mmCIF file of C-alpha atoms in Angstrom:
data_model
loop_
_atom_site.group_PDB
_atom_site.id
_atom_site.type_symbol
_atom_site.label_atom_id
_atom_site.label_comp_id
_atom_site.label_asym_id
_atom_site.label_seq_id
_atom_site.Cartn_x
_atom_site.Cartn_y
_atom_site.Cartn_z
ATOM 1 C CA UNK A 204 0.000 0.000 0.000
ATOM 2 C CA UNK A 205 1.387 3.417 -0.969
ATOM 3 C CA UNK A 206 1.106 6.458 1.258
ATOM 4 C CA UNK A 207 -1.695 8.069 -0.773
ATOM 5 C CA UNK A 208 -3.823 4.932 -0.405
ATOM 6 C CA UNK A 209 -3.032 4.741 3.314
ATOM 7 C CA UNK A 210 -4.216 8.327 3.823
ATOM 8 C CA UNK A 211 -7.323 7.913 1.640
ATOM 9 C CA UNK A 212 -8.329 4.918 3.803
ATOM 10 C CA UNK A 213 -7.577 6.719 7.062
ATOM 11 C CA UNK A 214 -10.578 7.141 9.358
ATOM 12 C CA UNK A 215 -10.244 9.386 12.397
ATOM 13 C CA UNK A 216 -13.223 8.819 14.674
ATOM 14 C CA UNK A 217 -14.045 11.100 17.605
ATOM 15 C CA UNK A 218 -15.530 9.464 20.722
ATOM 16 C CA UNK A 219 -15.586 12.579 22.878
ATOM 17 C CA UNK A 220 -14.124 16.033 23.122
ATOM 18 C CA UNK A 221 -14.862 19.638 23.987
ATOM 19 C CA UNK A 222 -13.641 22.955 25.330
ATOM 20 C CA UNK A 223 -13.785 22.437 29.089
ATOM 21 C CA UNK A 224 -13.066 24.334 32.281
ATOM 22 C CA UNK A 225 -12.178 21.419 34.542
ATOM 23 C CA UNK A 226 -13.565 21.290 38.096
ATOM 24 C CA UNK A 227 -11.131 20.832 41.014
ATOM 25 C CA UNK A 228 -12.289 17.207 41.246
ATOM 26 C CA UNK A 229 -10.914 16.423 37.774
ATOM 27 C CA UNK A 230 -8.731 13.374 38.379
ATOM 28 C CA UNK A 231 -8.315 9.704 37.554
ATOM 29 C CA UNK A 232 -6.052 6.875 38.711
ATOM 30 C CA UNK A 233 -4.648 3.996 36.672
ATOM 31 C CA UNK A 234 -6.798 4.768 33.641
ATOM 32 C CA UNK A 235 -6.304 2.787 30.435
ATOM 33 C CA UNK A 236 -8.461 3.420 27.369
ATOM 34 C CA UNK A 237 -8.926 1.832 23.967
ATOM 35 C CA UNK A 238 -8.698 5.332 22.500
ATOM 36 C CA UNK A 239 -6.037 7.983 22.109
ATOM 37 C CA UNK A 240 -6.376 11.050 24.347
ATOM 38 C CA UNK A 241 -5.300 14.539 23.317
ATOM 39 C CA UNK A 242 -5.126 17.441 25.789
ATOM 40 C CA UNK A 243 -4.471 21.046 24.776
ATOM 41 C CA UNK A 244 -4.664 23.474 27.754
ATOM 42 C CA UNK A 245 -5.310 27.158 27.146
ATOM 43 C CA UNK A 246 -5.064 28.121 30.807
ATOM 44 C CA UNK A 247 -3.740 26.497 33.971
ATOM 45 C CA UNK A 248 -1.879 23.216 34.325
ATOM 46 C CA UNK A 249 -2.226 19.518 35.140
ATOM 47 C CA UNK A 250 -0.036 16.603 36.044
ATOM 48 C CA UNK A 251 -0.172 13.263 34.273
ATOM 49 C CA UNK A 252 1.775 10.213 35.436
ATOM 50 C CA UNK A 253 2.590 7.132 33.353
ATOM 51 C CA UNK A 254 5.247 4.442 33.738
ATOM 52 C CA UNK A 255 6.662 6.123 36.819
ATOM 53 C CA UNK A 256 7.173 9.506 35.169
ATOM 54 C CA UNK A 257 5.142 12.615 35.974
ATOM 55 C CA UNK A 258 4.510 15.189 33.251
ATOM 56 C CA UNK A 259 3.538 18.769 34.116
ATOM 57 C CA UNK A 260 1.223 19.867 31.329
ATOM 58 C CA UNK A 261 1.017 23.640 30.849
ATOM 59 C CA UNK A 262 -0.923 26.061 28.692
ATOM 60 C CA UNK A 263 0.064 26.042 25.012
ATOM 61 C CA UNK A 264 1.209 22.435 25.155
ATOM 62 C CA UNK A 265 -0.457 19.529 23.371
ATOM 63 C CA UNK A 266 -0.229 16.121 25.023
ATOM 64 C CA UNK A 267 -0.990 12.785 23.395
ATOM 65 C CA UNK A 268 -1.691 9.810 25.672
ATOM 66 C CA UNK A 269 -1.703 6.743 23.398
ATOM 67 C CA UNK A 270 -4.343 4.081 23.766
ATOM 68 C CA UNK A 271 -3.606 1.280 26.184
ATOM 69 C CA UNK A 272 -1.173 3.355 28.262
ATOM 70 C CA UNK A 273 -2.087 3.172 31.953
ATOM 71 C CA UNK A 274 -1.911 6.658 33.434
ATOM 72 C CA UNK A 275 -3.181 8.901 36.205
ATOM 73 C CA UNK A 276 -4.159 12.551 35.959
ATOM 74 C CA UNK A 277 -5.046 15.388 38.332
ATOM 75 C CA UNK A 278 -5.079 19.137 38.771
ATOM 76 C CA UNK A 279 -1.990 20.911 40.086
ATOM 77 C CA UNK A 280 -2.023 23.063 43.221
ATOM 78 C CA UNK A 281 -3.386 26.079 41.362
ATOM 79 C CA UNK A 282 -6.606 24.099 40.726
ATOM 80 C CA UNK A 283 -7.180 25.736 37.347
ATOM 81 C CA UNK A 284 -7.323 24.059 33.957
ATOM 82 C CA UNK A 285 -9.125 25.150 30.795
ATOM 83 C CA UNK A 286 -8.460 22.886 27.847
ATOM 84 C CA UNK A 287 -9.499 21.441 24.554
ATOM 85 C CA UNK A 288 -9.586 17.658 24.749
ATOM 86 C CA UNK A 289 -10.220 14.855 22.325
ATOM 87 C CA UNK A 290 -10.702 11.071 22.556
ATOM 88 C CA UNK A 291 -10.266 9.404 19.172
ATOM 89 C CA UNK A 292 -9.091 6.502 17.048
ATOM 90 C CA UNK A 293 -7.122 6.819 13.816
ATOM 91 C CA UNK A 294 -7.113 3.686 11.670
ATOM 92 C CA UNK A 295 -6.282 2.913 8.065
ATOM 93 C CA UNK A 296 -7.448 -0.585 7.150
ATOM 94 C CA UNK A 297 -7.029 -1.502 10.806
ATOM 95 C CA UNK A 298 -3.525 -0.075 11.109
ATOM 96 C CA UNK A 299 -3.198 2.494 13.874
ATOM 97 C CA UNK A 300 -1.724 5.794 12.703
ATOM 98 C CA UNK A 301 -0.189 6.225 16.165
ATOM 99 C CA UNK A 302 1.147 2.675 16.539
ATOM 100 C CA UNK A 303 4.704 3.927 17.168
ATOM 101 C CA UNK A 304 3.623 6.308 19.929
ATOM 102 C CA UNK A 305 4.166 4.113 22.987
ATOM 103 C CA UNK A 306 4.642 6.850 25.589
ATOM 104 C CA UNK A 307 3.182 10.258 26.329
ATOM 105 C CA UNK A 308 4.237 12.873 23.781
ATOM 106 C CA UNK A 309 4.190 16.631 24.432
ATOM 107 C CA UNK A 310 4.426 19.426 21.852
ATOM 108 C CA UNK A 311 4.980 23.126 22.636
ATOM 109 C CA UNK A 312 3.005 25.827 20.813
ATOM 110 C CA UNK A 313 4.744 28.950 22.117
ATOM 111 C CA UNK A 314 4.843 30.629 18.727
ATOM 112 C CA UNK A 315 1.786 32.878 18.463
ATOM 113 C CA UNK A 316 1.077 31.987 14.838
ATOM 114 C CA UNK A 317 1.255 28.227 15.484
ATOM 115 C CA UNK A 318 -0.869 28.574 18.627
ATOM 116 C CA UNK A 319 -3.549 30.583 16.822
ATOM 117 C CA UNK A 320 -3.598 28.122 13.944
ATOM 118 C CA UNK A 321 -4.232 25.002 16.030
ATOM 119 C CA UNK A 322 -6.751 26.848 18.246
ATOM 120 C CA UNK A 323 -8.672 27.772 15.103
ATOM 121 C CA UNK A 324 -8.862 24.130 14.076
ATOM 122 C CA UNK A 325 -10.083 23.109 17.547
ATOM 123 C CA UNK A 326 -12.788 25.805 17.425
ATOM 124 C CA UNK A 327 -13.985 24.618 14.019
ATOM 125 C CA UNK A 328 -13.919 20.996 15.119
ATOM 126 C CA UNK A 329 -16.134 21.542 18.157
ATOM 127 C CA UNK A 330 -18.353 24.089 16.429
ATOM 128 C CA UNK A 331 -19.694 21.272 14.243
ATOM 129 C CA UNK A 332 -19.047 18.211 16.460
ATOM 130 C CA UNK A 333 -22.573 17.858 17.894
ATOM 131 C CA UNK A 334 -24.264 18.339 14.522
ATOM 132 C CA UNK A 335 -21.943 15.784 12.880
ATOM 133 C CA UNK A 336 -22.489 13.251 15.705
ATOM 134 C CA UNK A 337 -26.266 13.646 15.374
ATOM 135 C CA UNK A 338 -26.151 13.448 11.545
ATOM 136 C CA UNK A 339 -27.639 16.941 11.351
ATOM 137 C CA UNK A 340 -24.686 18.770 9.807
ATOM 138 C CA UNK A 341 -24.693 20.060 6.250
ATOM 139 C CA UNK A 342 -22.196 18.565 3.820
ATOM 140 C CA UNK A 343 -20.127 21.734 4.001
ATOM 141 C CA UNK A 344 -20.057 21.728 7.799
ATOM 142 C CA UNK A 345 -19.207 18.018 7.917
ATOM 143 C CA UNK A 346 -16.312 18.612 5.519
ATOM 144 C CA UNK A 347 -15.094 21.554 7.613
ATOM 145 C CA UNK A 348 -15.264 19.319 10.706
ATOM 146 C CA UNK A 349 -13.196 16.590 9.038
ATOM 147 C CA UNK A 350 -10.712 19.096 7.632
ATOM 148 C CA UNK A 351 -10.153 20.565 11.106
ATOM 149 C CA UNK A 352 -9.718 17.110 12.638
ATOM 150 C CA UNK A 353 -7.193 16.010 10.017
ATOM 151 C CA UNK A 354 -5.372 19.344 10.286
ATOM 152 C CA UNK A 355 -4.880 18.945 14.055
ATOM 153 C CA UNK A 356 -3.531 15.420 13.637
ATOM 154 C CA UNK A 357 -1.392 16.543 10.699
ATOM 155 C CA UNK A 358 0.206 19.355 12.731
ATOM 156 C CA UNK A 359 1.113 16.932 15.520
ATOM 157 C CA UNK A 360 2.591 14.425 13.074
ATOM 158 C CA UNK A 361 4.587 17.151 11.349
ATOM 159 C CA UNK A 362 6.214 17.900 14.715
ATOM 160 C CA UNK A 363 6.795 14.258 15.668
ATOM 161 C CA UNK A 364 9.597 11.856 14.911
ATOM 162 C CA UNK A 365 7.256 9.492 13.075
ATOM 163 C CA UNK A 366 6.477 11.668 10.078
ATOM 164 C CA UNK A 367 7.739 9.328 7.348
ATOM 165 C CA UNK A 368 6.102 6.675 5.208
ATOM 166 C CA UNK A 369 8.346 3.878 6.459
ATOM 167 C CA UNK A 370 7.044 4.469 9.991
ATOM 168 C CA UNK A 371 3.571 3.295 8.975
ATOM 169 C CA UNK A 372 2.263 -0.261 8.818
ATOM 170 C CA UNK A 373 0.410 -0.650 5.529
ATOM 171 C CA UNK A 374 -0.300 -4.340 5.239
ATOM 172 C CA UNK A 375 -2.892 -6.255 7.216
ATOM 173 C CA UNK A 376 -6.592 -5.442 6.904
ATOM 174 C CA UNK A 377 -7.547 -7.998 9.578
ATOM 175 C CA UNK A 378 -7.619 -5.565 12.528
ATOM 176 C CA UNK A 379 -10.051 -3.328 10.624
ATOM 177 C CA UNK A 380 -12.618 -6.112 10.336
ATOM 178 C CA UNK A 381 -12.373 -6.794 14.075
ATOM 179 C CA UNK A 382 -12.801 -3.116 15.007
ATOM 180 C CA UNK A 383 -15.765 -2.781 12.645
ATOM 181 C CA UNK A 384 -17.406 -5.899 14.081
ATOM 182 C CA UNK A 385 -16.966 -4.699 17.680
ATOM 183 C CA UNK A 386 -18.324 -1.226 16.932
ATOM 184 C CA UNK A 387 -21.327 -2.644 15.069
ATOM 185 C CA UNK A 388 -22.156 -5.102 17.880
ATOM 186 C CA UNK A 389 -21.240 -3.012 20.902
ATOM 187 C CA UNK A 390 -24.817 -3.199 22.242
ATOM 188 C CA UNK A 391 -24.685 -7.016 22.224
ATOM 189 C CA UNK A 392 -22.721 -9.576 24.257
ATOM 190 C CA UNK A 393 -19.381 -10.145 22.492
ATOM 191 C CA UNK A 394 -17.284 -13.214 23.218
ATOM 192 C CA UNK A 395 -13.625 -13.740 22.417
ATOM 193 C CA UNK A 396 -14.522 -16.986 20.674
ATOM 194 C CA UNK A 397 -16.731 -15.244 18.107
ATOM 195 C CA UNK A 398 -14.047 -12.630 17.401
ATOM 196 C CA UNK A 399 -11.461 -15.390 16.971
ATOM 197 C CA UNK A 400 -13.729 -17.174 14.486
ATOM 198 C CA UNK A 401 -13.778 -14.075 12.281
ATOM 199 C CA UNK A 402 -10.042 -14.566 11.692
ATOM 200 C CA UNK A 403 -10.136 -18.380 11.814
ATOM 201 C CA UNK A 404 -7.917 -18.360 14.891
ATOM 202 C CA UNK A 405 -7.867 -20.254 18.171
ATOM 203 C CA UNK A 406 -9.076 -17.967 21.015
ATOM 204 C CA UNK A 407 -5.718 -18.138 22.833
ATOM 205 C CA UNK A 408 -3.800 -17.178 19.688
ATOM 206 C CA UNK A 409 -6.359 -14.484 18.923
ATOM 207 C CA UNK A 410 -5.907 -12.865 22.352
ATOM 208 C CA UNK A 411 -2.133 -12.633 21.740
ATOM 209 C CA UNK A 412 -2.764 -11.260 18.244
ATOM 210 C CA UNK A 413 -5.262 -8.690 19.512
ATOM 211 C CA UNK A 414 -3.025 -7.522 22.353
ATOM 212 C CA UNK A 415 -0.145 -7.061 19.899
ATOM 213 C CA UNK A 416 -2.242 -4.804 17.649
ATOM 214 C CA UNK A 417 -4.304 -2.923 20.246
ATOM 215 C CA UNK A 418 -2.136 -2.908 23.365
ATOM 216 C CA UNK A 419 -4.692 -4.670 25.565
ATOM 217 C CA UNK A 420 -6.794 -7.871 25.660
ATOM 218 C CA UNK A 421 -10.007 -7.862 23.580
ATOM 219 C CA UNK A 422 -12.462 -7.813 26.506
ATOM 220 C CA UNK A 423 -10.697 -4.838 28.083
ATOM 221 C CA UNK A 424 -10.774 -3.040 24.724
ATOM 222 C CA UNK A 425 -14.513 -3.695 24.407
ATOM 223 C CA UNK A 426 -15.163 -2.455 27.950
ATOM 224 C CA UNK A 427 -13.140 0.730 27.344
ATOM 225 C CA UNK A 428 -15.010 1.383 24.101
ATOM 226 C CA UNK A 429 -18.377 0.868 25.826
ATOM 227 C CA UNK A 430 -17.422 3.270 28.602
ATOM 228 C CA UNK A 431 -16.273 5.944 26.167
ATOM 229 C CA UNK A 432 -19.454 5.628 24.107
ATOM 230 C CA UNK A 433 -21.537 5.803 27.306
ATOM 231 C CA UNK A 434 -19.657 8.933 28.352
ATOM 232 C CA UNK A 435 -20.300 10.449 24.936
ATOM 233 C CA UNK A 436 -24.055 9.737 25.174
ATOM 234 C CA UNK A 437 -24.196 11.171 28.706
ATOM 235 C CA UNK A 438 -22.496 14.387 27.631
ATOM 236 C CA UNK A 439 -24.304 14.897 24.325
ATOM 237 C CA UNK A 440 -27.823 13.449 24.767
ATOM 238 C CA UNK A 441 -30.670 13.401 27.278
ATOM 239 C CA UNK A 442 -31.240 9.646 26.933
ATOM 240 C CA UNK A 443 -32.075 7.855 30.209
ATOM 241 C CA UNK A 444 -29.101 6.110 31.792
ATOM 242 C CA UNK A 445 -30.902 2.765 31.504
ATOM 243 C CA UNK A 446 -31.241 3.244 27.738
ATOM 244 C CA UNK A 447 -27.592 4.262 27.404
ATOM 245 C CA UNK A 448 -26.654 1.077 29.288
ATOM 246 C CA UNK A 449 -28.584 -1.000 26.732
ATOM 247 C CA UNK A 450 -27.151 0.879 23.740
ATOM 248 C CA UNK A 451 -23.587 0.313 24.919
ATOM 249 C CA UNK A 452 -23.872 -3.338 25.921
ATOM 250 C CA UNK A 453 -23.877 -2.980 29.704
ATOM 251 C CA UNK A 454 -27.379 -4.423 29.869
ATOM 252 C CA UNK A 455 -28.593 -2.392 32.830
ATOM 253 C CA UNK A 456 -27.795 0.856 34.623
ATOM 254 C CA UNK A 457 -26.273 -0.843 37.681
ATOM 255 C CA UNK A 458 -23.511 -2.483 35.628
ATOM 256 C CA UNK A 459 -22.866 0.762 33.770
ATOM 257 C CA UNK A 460 -22.749 2.769 37.009
ATOM 258 C CA UNK A 461 -20.327 0.342 38.665
ATOM 259 C CA UNK A 462 -17.830 0.301 35.777
ATOM 260 C CA UNK A 463 -18.255 4.009 35.056
ATOM 261 C CA UNK A 464 -17.466 4.995 38.645
ATOM 262 C CA UNK A 465 -14.543 2.565 38.793
ATOM 263 C CA UNK A 466 -12.988 4.111 35.660
ATOM 264 C CA UNK A 467 -13.858 7.809 35.913
ATOM 265 C CA UNK A 468 -14.321 8.232 39.673
ATOM 266 C CA UNK A 469 -17.833 9.674 39.265
ATOM 267 C CA UNK A 470 -21.304 8.285 38.612
ATOM 268 C CA UNK A 471 -23.024 8.524 35.203
ATOM 269 C CA UNK A 472 -25.412 11.087 36.698
ATOM 270 C CA UNK A 473 -22.520 13.269 37.833
ATOM 271 C CA UNK A 474 -20.953 13.086 34.384
ATOM 272 C CA UNK A 475 -24.116 14.622 32.969
ATOM 273 C CA UNK A 476 -24.086 17.667 35.309
#
């Protein structure tokens, strides 16, 4: 696969994001998601810890936390943080665009022109995000939304050490079929055995294969994806929590509440406030 084909097949999917003034309670311990996280503070600071190292994230810095990386986050002593944030996947035929990003990466945007440019893309992205998610955007607005999203990712790649064609995996399409199947059946019970059958693999071999490609076992990936989709519904819709639990495969609100609180430190109802 040549680079042009890789890019034309690239799908960047947003699972949550916004412009947010974080409350003092903003914190999480030993979090691991099946999605990439991007933070871009405009004011204040935060501290993020992963693999024994603590990063002090400041205004005008972009931070990427790659999927599968266990990390903790919290406010600093000043208790002030205003940021753009984004939870997303970026796959081309199942190959992760960020597969070589194994640790937290931080980029500085001290130059006023560069800072204004990326802020403009974030504003455009979130201006149309709700309409795009609800399939209510015009074609022009949807294109502007996608252009902003790709521009943000493009700026980060341009500043990274992985900005060359040989850094990308452009071969297997198998992971794409697995991701598509999971996303299309997220509201149903999903067993490792049925995922393994899709690739004609023994379940034990499939678990090793999946962990190699996605950085975590399949059931953990599914749980993380369900939690992120639940969080997205809570923040963007007025659906009852019981209905959100059914839509995301938790079955009932008690299971959703238990896993949601364990991961995010708050209840689904608190996430909606």
